[in-house]
Amino acid sequence: MNKKIFIVTLLCAALMTSCYKEPAKPALPKIALSSTENVLFDAKAGEGAVLTADVTLTVNRDWSIECGADWLAFGKYADNQIYKVEAGVDTDIPIRIVAQTNRVGNTRRAVVRFKTSTDYVDLTVEQKMNTDEAPTQIYYNSFGPDSSNNPEIQTTNVWRCEEGVPGDVRYYMGTGAISVRTTTDSEDCYVGASGGNNLFFGKEAPSFAIAEIDVHPKLSSLTVGFGAIYSDGSLNISDLPVYISSDGQAWIRLEYKKVSEYEEPKWCWCEGEFYFTPGSFEHLYLMLTPASGLASKFRLDDVTISSDHAAEQGTLINWSAGSQMSLPATEVVKK
């Protein structure tokens, strides 16, 4: 090649390289809140009461709100302006959260999720107890829809499907294993049966406890209900003792009965009720302790604690007469 031509070629290549610019990279997806501190609402309207809260969402993609609480409403644009989000351009959007009057009585809580197609940010919203309104339900757990692989409860949150629960509850289990199963589900086996997941007790007779369930000060009676099945269909309630406590230390055995029994599979709906002086205790503890050697034959579903079935009259429970027992050794920590 001619030396001059070669030099010119190199110069042109260098010139072209120096003029080339990398295309601008698109902005990374962004979604953020001005504050992620818990929002706390008052129970009802009144002088100085707070039932609305404003937060600012910063986002650069299409977004939406996800929340299962029917007592919350959202005004997407607190100042009534229309905000159009352009992809890649950070946009601040003021959002108003509005709470309805708390007519369920107990403190209640919800998680509001602001999300794009790729990311999300959560905000916890709480509302104070309404001391004038006693709730009809203080705990319910369906243990969730179908799961797979029979996970043990300490390895997953799939079974934590509480509804109507006023605050945080805690779970404990004894020696052995309790797993989430979908086989032999309870669907259509009793009124309100959720089907899907149920809890299967392991071979080493592990007890299972639900702790620190808030009790409204106006309540005077509660009904504990649950679905249960024994492997051969012959559920003997004496083999599945249920205990209640006001402090997690002194326990009283709850007398309960089979309210309904299904043909096949033989799930039973069980209920027991008790009575107390309103405001005499703040928290309820519930513990199921399958008989030794029989634990792996029991399944549990739809644990419910409510006041709508309990009678107004009855013998008051004497917590001081309870037997001293400890909560099961292992707390099942939320993942």
Tab-separated table of C-alpha atoms in Angstrom:
chain	number	residue	atom	x	y	z
A	1	MET	CA	0.000	0.000	0.000
A	2	ASN	CA	1.213	3.508	-0.796
A	3	LYS	CA	2.638	5.075	2.343
A	4	LYS	CA	0.648	8.320	1.895
A	5	ILE	CA	-2.614	6.431	1.413
A	6	PHE	CA	-1.911	4.392	4.548
A	7	ILE	CA	-1.318	7.529	6.625
A	8	VAL	CA	-4.515	9.168	5.316
A	9	THR	CA	-6.482	6.021	6.151
A	10	LEU	CA	-5.177	6.062	9.720
A	11	LEU	CA	-6.049	9.746	10.108
A	12	CYS	CA	-9.599	9.173	8.851
A	13	ALA	CA	-10.069	6.246	11.212
A	14	ALA	CA	-8.834	8.313	14.141
A	15	LEU	CA	-11.136	11.180	13.174
A	16	MET	CA	-14.159	8.884	12.943
A	17	THR	CA	-13.314	7.363	16.315
A	18	SER	CA	-13.003	10.758	17.990
A	19	CYS	CA	-16.422	11.848	16.622
A	20	TYR	CA	-18.285	8.732	17.828
A	21	LYS	CA	-20.361	9.165	20.972
A	22	GLU	CA	-21.815	6.429	23.120
A	23	PRO	CA	-25.626	6.522	23.066
A	24	ALA	CA	-27.094	7.869	26.300
A	25	LYS	CA	-28.012	5.104	28.698
A	26	PRO	CA	-31.644	5.120	29.854
A	27	ALA	CA	-32.192	6.202	33.440
A	28	LEU	CA	-32.508	3.365	35.886
A	29	PRO	CA	-36.040	2.727	37.172
A	30	LYS	CA	-36.766	4.711	40.320
A	31	ILE	CA	-39.543	4.644	42.880
A	32	ALA	CA	-39.206	6.239	46.315
A	33	LEU	CA	-41.300	7.861	49.036
A	34	SER	CA	-40.600	11.103	50.846
A	35	SER	CA	-40.924	9.122	54.074
A	36	THR	CA	-41.305	5.436	54.862
A	37	GLU	CA	-42.077	5.995	58.538
A	38	ASN	CA	-45.335	4.398	59.637
A	39	VAL	CA	-48.436	6.527	59.125
A	40	LEU	CA	-50.702	6.561	62.196
A	41	PHE	CA	-54.361	7.571	61.973
A	42	ASP	CA	-56.816	8.310	64.745
A	43	ALA	CA	-59.780	5.982	65.202
A	44	LYS	CA	-62.511	8.445	64.275
A	45	ALA	CA	-63.199	12.037	63.347
A	46	GLY	CA	-63.132	14.678	66.038
A	47	GLU	CA	-61.313	17.773	67.167
A	48	GLY	CA	-57.660	17.420	66.248
A	49	ALA	CA	-58.191	13.931	64.803
A	50	VAL	CA	-55.990	12.819	61.920
A	51	LEU	CA	-57.658	10.698	59.223
A	52	THR	CA	-55.658	11.880	56.207
A	53	ALA	CA	-51.956	11.867	55.393
A	54	ASP	CA	-49.948	13.176	52.453
A	55	VAL	CA	-46.837	11.517	51.075
A	56	THR	CA	-44.780	12.309	48.003
A	57	LEU	CA	-43.926	9.564	45.543
A	58	THR	CA	-40.912	10.052	43.273
A	59	VAL	CA	-41.074	7.817	40.229
A	60	ASN	CA	-39.837	7.685	36.632
A	61	ARG	CA	-42.004	4.878	35.265
A	62	ASP	CA	-45.681	3.963	35.125
A	63	TRP	CA	-46.808	3.021	38.602
A	64	SER	CA	-49.754	1.762	40.625
A	65	ILE	CA	-50.942	1.284	44.213
A	66	GLU	CA	-51.573	-2.149	45.725
A	67	CYS	CA	-53.437	-2.420	49.022
A	68	GLY	CA	-55.934	-4.955	50.318
A	69	ALA	CA	-57.337	-2.745	53.103
A	70	ASP	CA	-60.889	-1.630	52.328
A	71	TRP	CA	-60.694	1.040	55.036
A	72	LEU	CA	-58.129	3.075	53.107
A	73	ALA	CA	-58.675	5.286	50.072
A	74	PHE	CA	-56.121	7.078	47.924
A	75	GLY	CA	-56.239	10.389	46.109
A	76	LYS	CA	-53.450	9.948	43.591
A	77	TYR	CA	-52.960	13.678	43.299
A	78	ALA	CA	-53.349	15.539	46.560
A	79	ASP	CA	-53.351	18.945	44.834
A	80	ASN	CA	-55.808	17.900	42.066
A	81	GLN	CA	-53.207	18.375	39.345
A	82	ILE	CA	-52.622	15.776	36.655
A	83	TYR	CA	-49.136	14.295	36.640
A	84	LYS	CA	-47.810	12.579	33.551
A	85	VAL	CA	-44.762	10.441	34.212
A	86	GLU	CA	-42.236	10.360	31.379
A	87	ALA	CA	-40.049	7.279	31.261
A	88	GLY	CA	-36.662	8.073	32.761
A	89	VAL	CA	-37.674	11.464	34.157
A	90	ASP	CA	-38.067	11.714	37.934
A	91	THR	CA	-41.514	13.052	38.797
A	92	ASP	CA	-42.748	14.017	42.272
A	93	ILE	CA	-46.387	13.081	42.861
A	94	PRO	CA	-48.214	14.134	46.055
A	95	ILE	CA	-50.568	11.385	47.237
A	96	ARG	CA	-53.284	11.678	49.869
A	97	ILE	CA	-54.167	8.646	52.020
A	98	VAL	CA	-57.596	8.724	53.672
A	99	ALA	CA	-58.743	6.401	56.476
A	100	GLN	CA	-62.348	5.553	57.286
A	101	THR	CA	-63.618	5.591	60.855
A	102	ASN	CA	-62.421	2.481	62.670
A	103	ARG	CA	-65.596	0.462	63.257
A	104	VAL	CA	-63.860	-2.869	63.864
A	105	GLY	CA	-62.674	-1.689	67.271
A	106	ASN	CA	-59.135	-3.007	67.491
A	107	THR	CA	-56.027	-1.312	66.232
A	108	ARG	CA	-55.583	-2.193	62.576
A	109	ARG	CA	-52.686	-2.152	60.178
A	110	ALA	CA	-52.128	-2.377	56.433
A	111	VAL	CA	-49.173	-2.319	54.067
A	112	VAL	CA	-49.537	-0.029	51.047
A	113	ARG	CA	-47.341	-0.972	48.105
A	114	PHE	CA	-46.385	1.580	45.459
A	115	LYS	CA	-44.969	-0.291	42.503
A	116	THR	CA	-43.689	-0.179	38.955
A	117	SER	CA	-43.208	-3.190	36.713
A	118	THR	CA	-39.751	-3.780	38.186
A	119	ASP	CA	-39.645	-2.365	41.708
A	120	TYR	CA	-41.739	-1.280	44.676
A	121	VAL	CA	-41.693	0.592	47.960
A	122	ASP	CA	-43.903	-0.222	50.966
A	123	LEU	CA	-45.554	2.049	53.505
A	124	THR	CA	-47.128	0.737	56.722
A	125	VAL	CA	-50.360	2.451	57.756
A	126	GLU	CA	-51.916	1.992	61.198
A	127	GLN	CA	-55.128	3.161	62.810
A	128	LYS	CA	-55.701	3.476	66.536
A	129	MET	CA	-58.149	1.352	68.479
A	130	ASN	CA	-61.695	2.676	68.672
A	131	THR	CA	-62.601	2.136	72.312
A	132	ASP	CA	-66.304	2.607	71.504
A	133	GLU	CA	-66.479	-0.206	68.940
A	134	ALA	CA	-65.891	-3.838	69.923
A	135	PRO	CA	-64.709	-6.004	66.993
A	136	THR	CA	-66.382	-9.225	65.883
A	137	GLN	CA	-63.071	-10.869	64.981
A	138	ILE	CA	-59.617	-10.512	66.494
A	139	TYR	CA	-57.763	-13.259	64.616
A	140	TYR	CA	-58.172	-15.372	61.485
A	141	ASN	CA	-55.610	-17.352	59.495
A	142	SER	CA	-56.484	-19.408	56.421
A	143	PHE	CA	-52.796	-20.426	56.065
A	144	GLY	CA	-52.944	-19.276	52.465
A	145	PRO	CA	-53.639	-20.626	48.991
A	146	ASP	CA	-51.842	-23.614	47.504
A	147	SER	CA	-48.098	-23.808	48.101
A	148	SER	CA	-45.641	-26.469	47.024
A	149	ASN	CA	-42.785	-28.594	48.335
A	150	ASN	CA	-44.298	-28.935	51.834
A	151	PRO	CA	-42.123	-26.203	53.409
A	152	GLU	CA	-41.643	-26.099	57.166
A	153	ILE	CA	-43.228	-23.034	58.722
A	154	GLN	CA	-39.944	-21.582	59.982
A	155	THR	CA	-38.625	-21.397	56.390
A	156	THR	CA	-41.446	-19.478	54.697
A	157	ASN	CA	-44.122	-16.818	55.158
A	158	VAL	CA	-46.583	-18.449	52.759
A	159	TRP	CA	-48.826	-19.590	55.625
A	160	ARG	CA	-48.995	-16.196	57.327
A	161	CYS	CA	-52.340	-15.078	55.954
A	162	GLU	CA	-53.865	-13.324	58.946
A	163	GLU	CA	-57.016	-11.251	58.543
A	164	GLY	CA	-58.731	-9.022	61.067
A	165	VAL	CA	-55.674	-9.099	63.283
A	166	PRO	CA	-55.283	-5.777	65.116
A	167	GLY	CA	-51.508	-5.841	65.580
A	168	ASP	CA	-48.476	-8.053	65.332
A	169	VAL	CA	-48.905	-11.582	66.611
A	170	ARG	CA	-46.105	-14.024	67.336
A	171	TYR	CA	-45.867	-17.745	66.669
A	172	TYR	CA	-44.038	-20.478	68.568
A	173	MET	CA	-43.485	-24.173	67.952
A	174	GLY	CA	-42.056	-27.017	69.998
A	175	THR	CA	-39.630	-29.801	69.145
A	176	GLY	CA	-40.124	-31.395	65.753
A	177	ALA	CA	-41.540	-29.884	62.608
A	178	ILE	CA	-44.741	-28.273	61.396
A	179	SER	CA	-45.096	-27.986	57.645
A	180	VAL	CA	-47.451	-26.388	55.139
A	181	ARG	CA	-49.400	-28.941	53.081
A	182	THR	CA	-51.964	-28.745	50.304
A	183	THR	CA	-53.000	-32.401	50.272
A	184	THR	CA	-56.263	-33.380	51.977
A	185	ASP	CA	-57.403	-29.761	51.867
A	186	SER	CA	-60.477	-28.564	53.734
A	187	GLU	CA	-62.379	-27.027	50.820
A	188	ASP	CA	-66.178	-27.422	51.166
A	189	CYS	CA	-65.729	-29.531	54.313
A	190	TYR	CA	-67.305	-26.982	56.676
A	191	VAL	CA	-68.841	-23.529	56.426
A	192	GLY	CA	-66.095	-21.046	55.596
A	193	ALA	CA	-63.470	-23.695	54.794
A	194	SER	CA	-60.668	-22.026	52.845
A	195	GLY	CA	-59.062	-25.081	51.270
A	196	GLY	CA	-55.547	-24.484	49.991
A	197	ASN	CA	-52.876	-24.760	52.651
A	198	ASN	CA	-53.195	-26.424	56.032
A	199	LEU	CA	-50.664	-27.027	58.801
A	200	PHE	CA	-49.367	-30.571	59.252
A	201	PHE	CA	-47.909	-31.499	62.634
A	202	GLY	CA	-44.658	-33.469	62.666
A	203	LYS	CA	-43.812	-36.716	64.418
A	204	GLU	CA	-42.325	-35.352	67.631
A	205	ALA	CA	-45.546	-33.882	69.037
A	206	PRO	CA	-44.667	-30.227	68.461
A	207	SER	CA	-47.000	-27.748	70.096
A	208	PHE	CA	-48.070	-24.679	68.157
A	209	ALA	CA	-48.848	-21.345	69.806
A	210	ILE	CA	-50.209	-18.010	68.651
A	211	ALA	CA	-49.137	-15.265	71.039
A	212	GLU	CA	-49.995	-11.659	71.884
A	213	ILE	CA	-53.340	-11.383	70.098
A	214	ASP	CA	-54.809	-7.992	71.041
A	215	VAL	CA	-58.109	-8.117	72.944
A	216	HIS	CA	-60.422	-5.097	72.767
A	217	PRO	CA	-61.410	-3.681	76.196
A	218	LYS	CA	-65.139	-3.867	75.440
A	219	LEU	CA	-65.164	-7.586	74.664
A	220	SER	CA	-66.610	-9.929	77.275
A	221	SER	CA	-66.533	-13.276	75.455
A	222	LEU	CA	-64.630	-14.982	72.652
A	223	THR	CA	-65.067	-18.071	70.508
A	224	VAL	CA	-62.043	-20.054	69.322
A	225	GLY	CA	-62.758	-22.012	66.153
A	226	PHE	CA	-60.632	-24.128	63.817
A	227	GLY	CA	-60.791	-26.867	61.230
A	228	ALA	CA	-59.046	-30.130	62.143
A	229	ILE	CA	-58.656	-33.589	60.675
A	230	TYR	CA	-57.152	-36.824	61.977
A	231	SER	CA	-55.513	-39.166	59.477
A	232	ASP	CA	-58.150	-41.912	59.678
A	233	GLY	CA	-61.055	-39.485	60.051
A	234	SER	CA	-61.762	-40.316	63.696
A	235	LEU	CA	-60.879	-37.023	65.356
A	236	ASN	CA	-60.813	-37.410	69.124
A	237	ILE	CA	-60.722	-33.945	70.645
A	238	SER	CA	-59.090	-35.270	73.812
A	239	ASP	CA	-56.006	-36.016	71.680
A	240	LEU	CA	-55.762	-32.381	70.590
A	241	PRO	CA	-55.799	-30.245	73.749
A	242	VAL	CA	-56.232	-26.499	73.279
A	243	TYR	CA	-55.050	-24.042	75.926
A	244	ILE	CA	-55.639	-20.321	76.385
A	245	SER	CA	-53.741	-17.797	78.485
A	246	SER	CA	-53.733	-14.085	79.249
A	247	ASP	CA	-49.982	-13.876	79.860
A	248	GLY	CA	-48.327	-16.880	78.186
A	249	GLN	CA	-47.542	-18.433	81.576
A	250	ALA	CA	-50.756	-19.583	83.290
A	251	TRP	CA	-52.775	-21.750	80.899
A	252	ILE	CA	-56.347	-22.996	81.066
A	253	ARG	CA	-57.525	-25.896	78.943
A	254	LEU	CA	-60.305	-24.744	76.630
A	255	GLU	CA	-63.344	-26.983	76.468
A	256	TYR	CA	-64.390	-27.284	72.843
A	257	LYS	CA	-66.555	-29.527	70.699
A	258	LYS	CA	-66.959	-30.696	67.130
A	259	VAL	CA	-69.650	-28.487	65.614
A	260	SER	CA	-69.720	-30.148	62.206
A	261	GLU	CA	-68.164	-33.212	60.640
A	262	TYR	CA	-67.802	-33.910	56.936
A	263	GLU	CA	-68.112	-37.286	55.288
A	264	GLU	CA	-64.937	-37.458	53.197
A	265	PRO	CA	-62.351	-36.181	53.881
A	266	LYS	CA	-63.396	-36.008	57.509
A	267	TRP	CA	-62.498	-32.471	58.397
A	268	CYS	CA	-64.275	-31.201	61.520
A	269	TRP	CA	-65.107	-27.679	62.540
A	270	CYS	CA	-64.390	-27.241	66.244
A	271	GLU	CA	-65.423	-24.429	68.596
A	272	GLY	CA	-65.002	-23.460	72.219
A	273	GLU	CA	-65.991	-20.245	73.962
A	274	PHE	CA	-65.067	-18.477	77.156
A	275	TYR	CA	-66.153	-15.407	79.106
A	276	PHE	CA	-64.329	-12.691	81.000
A	277	THR	CA	-64.642	-9.252	82.520
A	278	PRO	CA	-64.206	-6.555	79.829
A	279	GLY	CA	-60.792	-4.948	79.978
A	280	SER	CA	-59.401	-7.538	82.387
A	281	PHE	CA	-56.545	-8.521	80.055
A	282	GLU	CA	-54.904	-7.095	76.948
A	283	HIS	CA	-53.590	-10.125	75.058
A	284	LEU	CA	-54.714	-13.661	74.350
A	285	TYR	CA	-52.404	-16.640	73.869
A	286	LEU	CA	-53.591	-19.824	72.157
A	287	MET	CA	-51.713	-23.152	72.144
A	288	LEU	CA	-52.502	-26.524	70.544
A	289	THR	CA	-50.613	-29.525	71.889
A	290	PRO	CA	-51.270	-32.808	70.025
A	291	ALA	CA	-50.914	-35.930	72.141
A	292	SER	CA	-47.473	-37.542	72.114
A	293	GLY	CA	-47.079	-40.023	69.292
A	294	LEU	CA	-50.167	-38.782	67.454
A	295	ALA	CA	-49.021	-35.369	66.231
A	296	SER	CA	-48.224	-36.441	62.674
A	297	LYS	CA	-51.832	-37.528	62.207
A	298	PHE	CA	-53.303	-34.035	62.701
A	299	ARG	CA	-53.866	-31.158	60.292
A	300	LEU	CA	-55.101	-27.683	61.171
A	301	ASP	CA	-56.831	-24.957	59.135
A	302	ASP	CA	-58.794	-21.700	59.425
A	303	VAL	CA	-57.966	-20.745	63.006
A	304	THR	CA	-60.488	-18.086	64.035
A	305	ILE	CA	-60.995	-16.080	67.227
A	306	SER	CA	-64.184	-14.035	67.221
A	307	SER	CA	-66.881	-12.535	69.395
A	308	ASP	CA	-69.874	-12.890	67.087
A	309	HIS	CA	-70.825	-16.425	68.195
A	310	ALA	CA	-70.022	-16.201	71.888
A	311	ALA	CA	-72.952	-15.786	74.268
A	312	GLU	CA	-73.237	-12.740	76.477
A	313	GLN	CA	-73.618	-14.843	79.635
A	314	GLY	CA	-71.322	-17.514	80.989
A	315	THR	CA	-68.982	-18.471	83.789
A	316	LEU	CA	-66.099	-16.026	83.943
A	317	ILE	CA	-62.691	-17.524	83.323
A	318	ASN	CA	-60.296	-17.528	86.271
A	319	TRP	CA	-56.833	-16.998	84.828
A	320	SER	CA	-55.159	-17.450	88.211
A	321	ALA	CA	-56.365	-21.064	88.284
A	322	GLY	CA	-54.328	-21.879	85.196
A	323	SER	CA	-51.475	-24.373	85.081
A	324	GLN	CA	-47.982	-22.953	84.748
A	325	MET	CA	-46.539	-23.808	81.331
A	326	SER	CA	-44.003	-22.172	79.069
A	327	LEU	CA	-44.561	-21.156	75.495
A	328	PRO	CA	-43.015	-23.601	73.012
A	329	ALA	CA	-39.259	-23.119	72.804
A	330	THR	CA	-38.873	-21.890	69.230
A	331	GLU	CA	-40.259	-18.592	67.981
A	332	VAL	CA	-41.161	-18.765	64.296
A	333	VAL	CA	-39.691	-15.496	63.074
A	334	LYS	CA	-41.145	-13.796	60.022
A	335	LYS	CA	-38.864	-14.051	56.997
